[in-house]
Structures are given as C-alpha cells and as structure tokens.
Coordinates of C-alpha atoms in Angstrom, one line a residue:
M14 CA 33.0 -2.3 -2.9
N15 CA 31.0 -0.4 -6.1
L16 CA 27.6 0.4 -4.0
K17 CA 25.6 2.9 -6.0
M18 CA 22.5 2.3 -5.1
A19 CA 20.6 5.1 -2.0
M20 CA 17.6 4.7 0.1
Y21 CA 17.1 5.9 3.2
L22 CA 17.5 3.1 5.8
T23 CA 17.6 3.6 9.5
I24 CA 19.4 0.4 11.5
T25 CA 20.9 0.0 14.8
A26 CA 24.3 0.9 14.9
T27 CA 25.3 -2.9 16.8
A28 CA 23.2 -6.0 16.4
S29 CA 22.9 -6.7 19.7
R30 CA 19.3 -6.4 21.6
A31 CA 21.2 -3.8 23.7
S32 CA 20.8 -1.6 21.5
C33 CA 17.4 -2.0 21.0
R34 CA 16.8 -2.0 25.1
A35 CA 18.7 1.3 24.9
F36 CA 15.7 3.3 23.6
S37 CA 14.2 5.9 26.1
F38 CA 10.8 6.8 25.9
S39 CA 11.8 9.9 27.4
A40 CA 14.2 11.4 24.9
P41 CA 15.2 10.8 21.7
P42 CA 16.4 6.9 20.7
A43 CA 20.4 6.9 20.8
R44 CA 21.3 3.5 19.2
I45 CA 18.9 4.6 16.1
S46 CA 21.1 6.2 13.6
S47 CA 20.0 7.7 9.8
F48 CA 21.8 6.0 6.8
S49 CA 21.8 7.1 3.3
G50 CA 23.7 4.9 1.2
A51 CA 24.5 3.0 -1.5
V52 CA 23.4 -0.8 -1.3
A53 CA 22.8 -3.1 -3.5
R54 CA 23.1 -6.5 -5.3
R55 CA 26.0 -6.0 -7.3
S56 CA 24.5 -7.5 -10.4
H57 CA 21.9 -5.5 -9.7
V58 CA 23.5 -1.6 -9.4
P59 CA 21.0 1.1 -10.3
R60 CA 22.9 2.8 -13.4
T61 CA 21.6 6.4 -11.8
T62 CA 20.9 7.0 -7.8
R63 CA 17.5 7.4 -6.6
R64 CA 15.4 8.9 -3.7
F65 CA 12.6 8.2 -2.7
S66 CA 9.8 11.6 -1.4
T67 CA 8.6 11.0 2.0
E68 CA 6.0 13.1 4.0
T69 CA 8.0 13.1 7.0
R70 CA 11.2 12.1 8.4
T71 CA 11.0 12.7 12.5
E72 CA 14.5 13.1 14.6
E73 CA 14.8 9.5 15.3
T74 CA 15.7 8.9 11.8
I75 CA 17.7 12.0 11.3
A76 CA 21.9 11.9 11.7
S77 CA 24.3 13.9 10.8
S78 CA 26.7 10.9 9.7
T79 CA 27.0 7.5 8.4
S80 CA 29.5 4.5 9.5
T81 CA 30.8 2.2 6.8
E82 CA 29.8 -0.8 9.6
E83 CA 26.9 0.2 8.8
E84 CA 27.1 0.0 5.7
E85 CA 28.4 -3.4 5.3
V86 CA 25.4 -4.7 7.2
V87 CA 23.2 -3.4 4.5
A88 CA 25.3 -4.8 1.8
N89 CA 26.2 -8.6 3.8
L90 CA 22.0 -9.1 4.2
Q91 CA 21.8 -13.3 4.2
S92 CA 18.3 -13.4 4.5
P93 CA 16.4 -13.8 1.1
F94 CA 13.3 -11.4 2.7
L95 CA 15.3 -8.7 4.1
R96 CA 17.7 -8.9 0.4
I97 CA 14.3 -8.4 -1.9
M98 CA 13.4 -5.6 0.1
R99 CA 17.1 -3.7 -1.0
D100 CA 17.3 -4.7 -3.6
R101 CA 14.0 -3.7 -5.0
G102 CA 13.3 -0.1 -3.3
F103 CA 11.4 -1.6 -0.1
L104 CA 13.8 -0.7 2.4
F105 CA 13.5 1.9 4.5
Q106 CA 13.7 1.7 8.7
C107 CA 14.7 -0.6 10.3
T108 CA 15.1 -1.5 14.5
N109 CA 18.3 -4.5 15.0
L110 CA 18.7 -5.4 11.2
S111 CA 21.3 -7.7 11.9
E112 CA 19.8 -9.3 14.8
L113 CA 15.6 -9.7 12.1
D114 CA 18.5 -10.9 9.0
E115 CA 19.8 -13.6 11.6
I116 CA 16.1 -14.8 13.0
L117 CA 14.9 -14.8 9.2
L118 CA 17.5 -16.9 8.7
A119 CA 16.6 -19.3 10.5
N120 CA 13.7 -19.8 10.0
Q121 CA 12.8 -18.8 6.1
N122 CA 11.3 -22.6 5.4
S123 CA 8.4 -22.8 4.4
S124 CA 8.0 -26.1 5.1
F125 CA 7.9 -25.6 9.1
T126 CA 5.4 -26.7 10.3
A127 CA 3.4 -24.3 12.8
T128 CA 3.5 -26.3 16.0
T129 CA 4.9 -24.7 19.2
E130 CA 7.0 -28.3 20.2
E131 CA 10.8 -27.4 21.6
G132 CA 13.4 -27.7 19.1
T133 CA 11.2 -27.2 16.1
N134 CA 11.6 -24.2 13.9
Q135 CA 8.8 -21.5 13.3
A136 CA 7.9 -19.0 10.6
V137 CA 8.7 -15.6 11.5
S138 CA 5.1 -14.0 12.0
A139 CA 4.9 -10.4 11.2
Y140 CA 2.0 -8.2 10.9
L141 CA 0.7 -4.8 8.7
G142 CA -1.8 -3.1 9.6
F143 CA -4.8 -1.2 7.1
D144 CA -7.5 0.3 8.8
A145 CA -11.5 -0.5 7.1
T146 CA -11.8 4.3 6.3
A147 CA -13.2 3.3 2.4
D148 CA -14.9 0.1 0.8
S149 CA -11.6 -0.3 -1.3
L150 CA -8.0 0.1 -0.7
H151 CA -6.2 1.7 -3.8
V152 CA -2.9 1.7 -5.2
G153 CA -1.5 3.6 -2.8
S154 CA -1.4 0.6 -0.1
L155 CA 0.0 -2.0 -3.1
L156 CA 3.6 -1.0 -2.1
Q157 CA 1.9 -2.7 1.6
I158 CA 0.6 -5.5 0.3
M159 CA 3.5 -5.9 -1.8
I160 CA 5.8 -6.4 0.9
L161 CA 3.9 -8.6 2.8
R162 CA 3.6 -10.9 -0.7
H163 CA 6.9 -11.3 -0.9
Y164 CA 7.5 -12.3 3.4
Q165 CA 4.7 -15.2 2.2
K166 CA 6.8 -16.4 -0.5
C167 CA 9.6 -16.5 1.3
G168 CA 8.3 -19.0 3.6
H169 CA 7.7 -16.4 6.6
R170 CA 4.0 -15.6 7.8
P171 CA 1.7 -12.3 7.1
I172 CA -0.5 -11.1 9.6
V173 CA -3.1 -9.6 7.7
L174 CA -4.5 -6.7 11.2
I175 CA -7.6 -5.1 9.7
G176 CA -8.7 -1.7 12.1
G177 CA -11.5 -2.5 12.7
G178 CA -11.3 -0.9 16.2
T179 CA -9.4 1.6 15.5
S180 CA -10.8 2.9 13.0
K181 CA -13.2 3.4 15.4
V182 CA -10.3 6.3 16.5
G183 CA -8.7 7.5 13.0
D184 CA -5.3 8.0 12.3
P185 CA -4.0 11.3 12.5
T186 CA -1.1 11.2 10.9
G187 CA -0.2 12.6 7.9
K188 CA -4.1 14.5 7.7
D189 CA -4.7 18.3 8.2
E190 CA -7.2 17.5 10.2
S191 CA -10.0 15.0 11.8
R192 CA -11.4 12.5 10.1
V193 CA -15.4 11.9 9.4
L194 CA -16.2 9.6 12.4
L195 CA -17.1 6.2 10.9
S196 CA -20.4 4.5 12.4
D197 CA -19.9 0.8 12.8
E198 CA -22.2 -0.4 10.3
A199 CA -19.7 2.1 8.3
I200 CA -17.1 0.3 9.4
A201 CA -18.2 -3.8 8.5
R202 CA -19.0 -2.7 5.2
N203 CA -15.4 -1.1 4.8
M204 CA -13.6 -4.2 6.5
A205 CA -15.9 -6.8 3.8
G206 CA -14.7 -4.5 1.0
I207 CA -10.9 -4.2 1.8
S208 CA -10.6 -8.0 2.8
K209 CA -11.0 -9.3 -0.5
V210 CA -8.1 -7.9 -2.1
F211 CA -5.7 -9.9 -0.2
E212 CA -7.1 -13.0 -0.9
K213 CA -5.7 -11.8 -4.6
F214 CA -2.5 -12.3 -3.3
L215 CA -2.1 -14.6 0.1
T216 CA -2.2 -17.8 0.9
F217 CA -4.3 -17.5 3.4
A218 CA -5.5 -20.6 7.1
N219 CA -7.8 -22.6 6.8
S220 CA -10.5 -20.9 9.8
E221 CA -9.9 -24.3 11.6
D222 CA -6.6 -24.0 11.5
V223 CA -6.1 -20.3 12.8
G224 CA -4.8 -20.5 16.6
A225 CA -5.0 -24.2 16.2
G226 CA -1.0 -24.9 15.5
G227 CA -2.2 -26.7 12.3
G228 CA -1.6 -25.7 8.5
K229 CA 1.4 -24.4 6.8
A230 CA 4.2 -22.2 8.5
S231 CA 3.7 -19.4 6.0
D232 CA 0.2 -19.0 6.1
A233 CA -1.2 -16.3 7.0
I234 CA -3.4 -14.9 9.2
M235 CA -6.5 -11.8 9.0
V236 CA -7.3 -10.9 12.2
N237 CA -9.7 -7.3 14.0
N238 CA -8.0 -5.4 16.1
D239 CA -11.8 -5.0 17.7
E240 CA -11.7 -7.9 19.1
W241 CA -9.4 -7.0 22.0
L242 CA -9.8 -3.1 21.7
N243 CA -13.4 -3.1 22.1
E244 CA -13.1 -5.5 25.3
L245 CA -9.8 -2.4 27.2
R246 CA -11.7 -1.7 30.0
Y247 CA -10.0 2.0 30.4
L248 CA -8.9 2.7 33.8
Q249 CA -7.1 -0.4 33.4
F250 CA -5.9 -0.1 30.5
L251 CA -4.6 3.1 31.8
R252 CA -2.8 2.2 34.8
D253 CA -1.6 -1.2 33.0
Y254 CA 0.0 0.8 30.2
G255 CA -0.4 4.5 30.0
T256 CA 2.6 4.8 32.8
H257 CA 4.7 4.1 30.1
F258 CA 4.3 6.6 27.5
T259 CA 4.9 9.9 28.6
I260 CA 3.6 13.2 26.4
N261 CA 6.9 14.7 26.5
R262 CA 7.7 11.5 24.5
M263 CA 5.2 11.6 22.3
L264 CA 4.7 15.1 21.3
S265 CA 7.6 15.3 20.5
F266 CA 6.6 12.6 17.0
E267 CA 6.9 14.7 13.8
S268 CA 2.8 13.4 13.0
V269 CA 2.1 15.2 15.8
K270 CA 4.3 18.4 15.5
Q271 CA 2.4 19.3 12.2
R272 CA -0.5 18.6 13.7
L273 CA -0.1 21.1 16.4
S274 CA 1.2 23.6 14.3
R275 CA -2.1 23.7 11.7
E276 CA -5.1 25.4 12.4
A277 CA -7.3 22.7 12.4
P278 CA -8.0 21.3 16.1
F279 CA -6.2 17.7 17.4
S280 CA -9.2 16.0 19.4
F281 CA -8.1 14.0 21.9
L282 CA -8.9 11.2 20.9
E283 CA -7.5 11.0 17.5
F284 CA -3.4 11.9 19.9
N285 CA -4.4 8.1 21.7
Y286 CA -4.0 6.3 18.5
M287 CA -0.4 6.0 18.1
I288 CA -0.8 3.8 22.1
L289 CA -3.3 2.0 20.1
Q290 CA -1.0 1.0 17.3
A291 CA 1.4 -0.2 19.9
Y292 CA -0.9 -1.9 21.9
D293 CA -1.9 -3.8 18.8
F294 CA 1.5 -5.4 18.3
L295 CA 1.8 -6.4 22.3
E296 CA -1.0 -8.1 21.6
L297 CA -0.6 -9.2 18.0
N298 CA 3.2 -10.8 20.1
R299 CA 0.2 -12.6 22.7
R300 CA -1.7 -14.3 20.7
Y301 CA 0.3 -14.7 17.3
G302 CA 3.5 -14.6 18.1
A303 CA 3.9 -12.4 15.5
R304 CA 7.2 -10.0 15.8
L305 CA 8.2 -7.7 13.1
Q306 CA 5.5 -4.6 12.4
L307 CA 6.2 -3.6 8.9
G308 CA 4.7 -0.6 8.1
G309 CA 4.9 2.8 6.3
S310 CA 8.2 5.5 6.9
D311 CA 5.3 7.6 8.5
Q312 CA 4.8 4.8 10.9
W313 CA 7.1 4.9 12.4
G314 CA 7.4 7.0 15.4
N315 CA 4.0 4.2 16.1
M316 CA 6.0 1.3 15.7
I317 CA 9.0 2.4 17.7
S318 CA 6.3 2.8 20.5
G319 CA 4.9 -0.1 19.9
V320 CA 8.4 -2.4 20.0
E321 CA 9.2 -0.6 23.1
L322 CA 6.3 -1.0 24.0
G323 CA 6.8 -5.0 23.9
R324 CA 10.0 -4.9 25.9
R325 CA 8.9 -2.6 28.3
V326 CA 5.7 -5.4 29.7
D327 CA 6.5 -8.5 28.3
G328 CA 10.0 -8.1 28.0
V329 CA 10.2 -9.4 24.2
S330 CA 12.3 -8.4 21.6
L331 CA 9.9 -6.8 18.0
F332 CA 11.0 -5.4 15.6
A333 CA 10.0 -2.5 13.3
L334 CA 10.6 -2.2 9.7
T335 CA 9.4 0.3 6.9
A336 CA 9.1 1.2 3.4
P337 CA 9.5 4.6 2.3
L338 CA 6.3 6.3 1.6
I339 CA 6.3 6.3 -2.7
T340 CA 5.7 9.6 -5.1
T341 CA 5.7 9.4 -8.5
S342 CA 8.4 11.5 -9.6
D343 CA 6.3 14.8 -10.6
G344 CA 5.4 14.2 -6.5
K345 CA 2.3 13.4 -6.4
K346 CA 1.0 10.2 -4.3
M347 CA 0.7 6.8 -5.2
G348 CA -3.2 6.1 -6.7
K349 CA -3.9 9.3 -7.5
T350 CA -5.2 10.4 -11.0
A351 CA -7.6 13.3 -12.8
G352 CA -10.4 10.8 -12.2
G353 CA -10.0 10.0 -8.7
A354 CA -8.5 6.8 -6.6
V355 CA -7.1 4.0 -8.6
W356 CA -9.1 0.7 -6.8
L357 CA -7.9 -2.1 -6.1
N358 CA -11.8 -3.3 -6.2
G359 CA -12.7 -4.7 -9.6
D360 CA -16.4 -3.4 -8.8
K361 CA -14.8 0.2 -8.2
L362 CA -12.1 -0.1 -11.1
S363 CA -12.0 -2.2 -14.2
E364 CA -9.4 -3.7 -15.2
Y365 CA -8.8 -2.0 -17.6
D366 CA -9.2 1.1 -16.3
Y367 CA -6.2 0.2 -13.9
W368 CA -4.5 -1.4 -16.8
Q369 CA -4.0 1.9 -18.4
F370 CA -2.7 3.3 -14.9
W371 CA 0.6 1.7 -15.0
R372 CA 0.0 2.0 -18.9
N373 CA 0.5 5.8 -17.9
T374 CA 3.0 5.7 -15.6
S375 CA 6.2 8.3 -17.0
D376 CA 9.3 7.6 -18.4
E377 CA 11.1 8.0 -15.0
D378 CA 8.9 6.2 -13.2
V379 CA 8.3 3.1 -15.3
I380 CA 11.9 0.9 -14.1
R381 CA 11.4 1.5 -10.4
F382 CA 7.3 0.0 -10.5
L383 CA 9.0 -2.4 -11.7
K384 CA 10.8 -3.5 -9.2
L385 CA 8.3 -2.7 -6.0
F386 CA 4.6 -3.7 -8.4
T387 CA 5.7 -6.7 -10.0
E388 CA 8.2 -9.6 -9.7
L389 CA 9.7 -9.3 -12.6
P390 CA 13.4 -11.0 -11.8
L391 CA 15.7 -8.2 -11.6
E392 CA 18.3 -9.5 -14.5
E393 CA 15.2 -9.3 -16.6
I394 CA 14.6 -5.3 -15.2
E395 CA 17.6 -4.6 -15.8
V396 CA 17.7 -5.3 -19.3
M397 CA 14.6 -3.1 -19.8
E398 CA 16.4 0.2 -17.8
G399 CA 18.2 0.2 -21.1
W400 CA 16.3 0.8 -22.8
K401 CA 15.4 4.1 -25.1
G402 CA 13.3 6.1 -26.9
A403 CA 10.0 4.3 -28.0
D404 CA 11.3 0.8 -26.2
I405 CA 10.2 2.8 -22.9
N406 CA 6.5 2.2 -23.8
K407 CA 7.6 -1.3 -24.5
A408 CA 8.2 -1.5 -20.5
K409 CA 5.4 0.2 -19.6
V410 CA 3.4 -2.0 -21.3
V411 CA 4.7 -4.4 -19.6
L412 CA 4.5 -2.8 -16.1
A413 CA 0.7 -3.0 -17.0
D414 CA 0.5 -6.0 -17.6
E415 CA 2.5 -8.2 -15.2
A416 CA 0.7 -5.9 -12.7
T417 CA -2.5 -5.8 -13.7
A418 CA -2.6 -9.7 -14.3
L419 CA -1.1 -9.9 -10.1
L420 CA -4.2 -8.2 -8.8
H421 CA -6.9 -9.2 -11.9
G422 CA -5.2 -13.1 -12.6
R423 CA -3.5 -13.2 -15.9
E424 CA -7.1 -13.9 -18.1
C425 CA -8.2 -10.5 -18.6
L426 CA -5.2 -8.8 -20.2
D427 CA -5.7 -10.2 -24.2
A428 CA -9.6 -8.8 -24.1
I429 CA -7.8 -5.5 -22.7
H430 CA -5.4 -5.6 -25.3
Q431 CA -8.3 -6.3 -28.1
T432 CA -9.8 -3.7 -26.1
V433 CA -6.1 -1.1 -27.1
D434 CA -4.9 -2.7 -30.5
T435 CA -8.8 -2.2 -32.0
M436 CA -10.1 1.3 -30.1
F437 CA -6.9 3.4 -30.0
K438 CA -4.2 2.1 -32.6
S439 CA -6.8 1.5 -35.6
G440 CA -9.2 4.4 -34.7
G441 CA -12.3 2.7 -33.3
G442 CA -15.3 3.8 -34.3
N443 CA -15.7 1.1 -36.9
G444 CA -17.7 -0.9 -34.7
S445 CA -16.2 -4.6 -34.4
A446 CA -13.5 -2.7 -31.5
S447 CA -14.1 -5.3 -28.4
T448 CA -15.7 -3.1 -25.1
E449 CA -15.8 -6.6 -23.2
S450 CA -13.0 -5.3 -20.8
L451 CA -14.8 -1.7 -20.6
N452 CA -15.8 -0.2 -17.2
R453 CA -19.2 0.4 -17.6
I454 CA -22.8 1.0 -16.2
Y455 CA -26.2 0.9 -17.3
V456 CA -29.7 2.8 -18.4
T457 CA -32.9 1.5 -18.5
Q458 CA -35.7 2.1 -20.2
E459 CA -37.5 4.6 -17.8
D460 CA -34.7 6.3 -17.6
L461 CA -34.6 7.1 -21.7
S462 CA -38.6 6.9 -22.0
D463 CA -39.8 10.5 -21.5
G464 CA -37.5 11.8 -24.1
S465 CA -34.8 13.8 -21.8
G466 CA -32.3 11.6 -21.8
V467 CA -29.5 11.4 -19.4
K468 CA -27.0 14.3 -18.5
I469 CA -23.9 13.2 -20.2
I470 CA -21.2 14.8 -17.8
D471 CA -23.9 12.9 -14.8
L472 CA -22.5 10.0 -17.4
F473 CA -18.4 10.7 -17.1
V474 CA -18.6 10.7 -13.2
R475 CA -20.5 8.1 -13.4
L476 CA -18.1 6.2 -15.3
G477 CA -15.2 7.1 -13.3
L478 CA -14.1 9.7 -16.6
A479 CA -14.5 12.8 -14.9
S480 CA -14.6 13.1 -11.1
S481 CA -17.2 15.8 -10.3
K482 CA -19.4 17.1 -12.9
K483 CA -17.2 19.9 -12.9
E484 CA -14.4 18.5 -14.0
A485 CA -16.9 16.7 -16.5
R486 CA -17.9 20.0 -18.6
R487 CA -13.5 21.3 -18.2
L488 CA -13.4 18.0 -20.6
I489 CA -16.2 18.9 -22.8
Q490 CA -14.9 21.7 -23.0
G491 CA -11.3 21.4 -23.7
G492 CA -13.1 19.0 -26.5
G493 CA -11.7 15.8 -25.2
A494 CA -15.0 14.3 -24.2
K495 CA -17.0 12.1 -27.1
L496 CA -19.9 10.2 -27.4
N497 CA -18.4 7.0 -29.5
E498 CA -16.8 8.9 -32.1
E499 CA -18.4 12.0 -32.0
K500 CA -16.6 15.4 -30.0
V501 CA -18.8 16.4 -27.9
E502 CA -19.9 20.1 -28.3
D503 CA -22.0 20.2 -25.2
E504 CA -21.5 20.8 -21.2
N505 CA -25.3 20.2 -21.0
A506 CA -25.8 17.4 -23.7
V507 CA -27.9 14.4 -23.2
V508 CA -28.3 10.7 -24.2
T509 CA -31.4 10.1 -25.6
E510 CA -32.3 6.2 -26.8
A511 CA -31.2 7.6 -30.2
D512 CA -27.8 6.9 -29.2
F513 CA -28.4 4.0 -28.8
G514 CA -29.9 2.9 -32.3
E515 CA -30.1 -1.1 -32.5
G516 CA -27.4 -1.9 -30.6
K517 CA -27.6 -2.3 -26.7
E518 CA -24.7 0.3 -25.5
V519 CA -22.6 3.6 -26.1
T520 CA -18.9 4.0 -25.9
L521 CA -17.9 7.1 -23.7
R522 CA -14.7 9.0 -24.5
A523 CA -12.4 11.0 -21.9
G524 CA -8.7 11.5 -24.1
K525 CA -7.1 9.5 -26.0
K526 CA -6.7 6.5 -23.6
R527 CA -9.9 6.2 -21.0
A528 CA -12.9 5.3 -22.0
G529 CA -15.9 3.4 -20.6
V530 CA -19.0 2.1 -21.7
V531 CA -22.8 3.1 -20.9
E532 CA -25.1 -0.3 -21.7
L533 CA -28.7 -0.2 -22.3
N534 CA -30.4 -2.4 -20.2

C-alpha cells in the first residue's frame, strides 16, 4: 500500500472500550498514542507530504513510534464521515477510532427518525462548542463549522453548543493573559451575532421538535450551556464531580503549563474552565444523547476529561475527535489579515472582501484550503493540484467562489466578478465600475456641512481597509491609498462634499485589491 498523506493523528492502540477505560486522570493515558502516518484514499494521494502547524502538542499526543496496526486502522476507515475527515485533512486526534468508525457506519442513514423505540437506529449526535467572545465568528472558526456540515451531510446530528455559561469564565487555552470579563448583556449580544452564521451551513430542527423526538435524525440543534451551568449549586457540584479531577492531572495539561510559565496571572476562575467543559459533555449526553465531541487540537486535554467523566459518572462510552489548528504557509493564524479579522457576518465584512481574502491565498495553501473549505470533489481538486504558473490563480478564483458561495450564497458572485473585472482588470476610475459588492459606509450632509469634511484616515478605518489610524497613515505614506483614482498624498486629507461631485459616492482603495465605498446619505 503506497501511503503518502502525512497527518498528525492520535488513535487508541486497540479498538475496544477497554482501551478507553485504561485512561486514568492521575497519570498520562497508556493506551493513547500518537500517529504521524501516511494515509489517504489511493486515488487521492497528494504529491507532497504536508504537516499542519499546531500550537500545542500535549503529552497525551506524543509517542516515540507508530504501529502498522494503527496505520491500517486509519487507511481502512469505513464510515463516510471519518473517510472525509481523513481524505480532506481534518483528522488529527481521536479516541477509540475503530469503535467510533463502527458506530458511525451503523447509524449513518439520514432517513432515520429520531425515536427511542427499541431496535430503531439513530443518527449519532456530536457537539462542538463556540464561546460568545465576540458578536461574530471569523474564518478561524470556519474549519469547525465545515466539520459540522460534513457530519450532518453524512446523516448524523450536529449539536451547536453556544457557550453562554463558559463565556462568563473564559477559556485560557492559548492565551497569554486573562480574557476581559463580559457582562450578561454583552454575552447575549454576542450570542445573537454568532448564531446567525450556522443557519448558512446547517439544517436545523424546528423548535417544537427539539427534545420531542420529532424531525429528521440529522436535524441540527443549537443549545446554550448557560441553561445548566447557571443552575449549578457550587458545593453540590464539587461533591458530585470534583473528586473525578485531580490537580496533578490538570497541571499536566500543556495549556495550563504554558499559562503558568508566563508572567500574567492564571486565575482560579479560568482554571475551572476545563472542568466545566468536561461537564458540558456529560450534560449533553444526558439531555441529547451526544456521543462525540468535536474540536480543535488545542482542546484535546479538556475533551479527554469529558470522555473520562462520562465513563466514571454515568458509565457511558464517549468519544473525542480533533482537527488540526490551521495556519497559513507563512505560519500565521487563519482569519487574520492586515485589515483585521476576517468576519463571517456580512454586516462586519462585505461579500467582496470575504471573496478577496480567499482570492489572496498563497500558492502553497490553495490546494489544502480547497479540500478544507469547499465541497468540491477531491477528483477535481487533484486535477488543480497539477496546475502551474498562471493557472494557480484560476484555482484561487475557484476557492474564492466556492468558499464565498457557501457563506453568502452563489447569487452574490456575479456582482463580485463584475467589480473585479471593471475596477481592477480594466483599470477602473472610468465611472462605469460596479461598486455593488464593495463594503460601504455612510456619511451625511451634516458631517460635511461645516466645510471641514471627514478625515480620510477615519474613513479607511471605518471601511476596514486599515485596522487603525496608524496603519492608515502608513498606507498613505507608502503610496497605497487612493480616493477614486487619485493617490492620497496627505495623511491629514479630508473628504468633503466637493469630492462627491454630482454623484453620491466615492471609492477608497488600499493597494491593488482592496476597496470600499463612502456613500453620501
């Protein structure tokens, strides 16, 4: 077997429940090993070996060698979901992979109804958590959303867990210092903002079906962990669950060790986060039958805690599966650009700017991102992998089109293409360029009536063409700022009513590929 796809993957050495039971909180698990193997569908073997960058690798995921048995388990996966995870590059770590493969294969039919009658197959419920730390998710969360989408399309039920409760604590993973504590009002506002995007990717059950046994087995549900965390009685919670966690074990987690090694304090509030996340898994299993937790590899320690808590307290067999933390080829985190975060909500980032983010993908990343962030068949992507030179740019357009269509709908692509063609390929500035798909802001007659106008650096920031006034000044100093087609020379320049002429809008441009519209109201 010629196996060439390299990925980090943790699986148990045996496929039985006993291997999970061998895990102990008081010592590193003896039956979970690290697999850096070469696995792929034979018809989709990449030409080169790629390893995804990750922020942390804990002692749970490190081992000196791998076995042929483990490689065979991964190479011979049968369930459609796990095969997709493997072939597209989502698979990083998993507990009891063979057993999970069997369960998913036996319960994959999306026509199953969510009943509890004896002998009736049910889709397997899996959850993935998103804390409400901002009013929109950004591209860094898209990998996880795509996993939920694939999971549902394979006939299983995704549970979107919104962390209304855990957002009050703050996840310390990967943070140099404590998060700013959010008010209940801010958390509610953020929850409303981030909830919007999931309906673009998932099919949800009707509210009356949730918990009533109705609807399709694969219908997604969205829940808020504040429902149960806010009702916990502290002393009773400690007595019921505190004995299942040891400080020795918690201190061994890489995320904790990293925080302790830094100068910033690590509060007891944040230290509770891993316990609450583990309890979430237990509660979701009790309420909705969740068997699998999905997440990023930085959450592996917390997820394993939930698997073990379910076994210790309720005697249930639960599973954890992680995806790699994706970085670009130059080592940067996904979702960050010079202009700031690449938001998923349309009111925070225009369809055009979202499309341009994907169009600007580096040559080294385009094939990998086509597998992760689009649903194009792997056969088509394999053909594009052989494209060279200018053809790589065609692959980038395909990536931008497909990723944008998933989030904003395919109907927005015509306006985006027209904007690109008229503004950038034909030079623009001739009055015929379409600006329909560009991000836009508004100014009023009152803003301009005193004759002093509006500072152009403020407009660049408001449009998201610069992340700060300082960056806007650097853009002007570097010659990359334009008002319509005129280069902006003065960093103290203002936009006045005269700049609009007989029209109602002006176009600001940052470099060759980013632009926005200021419209006079």
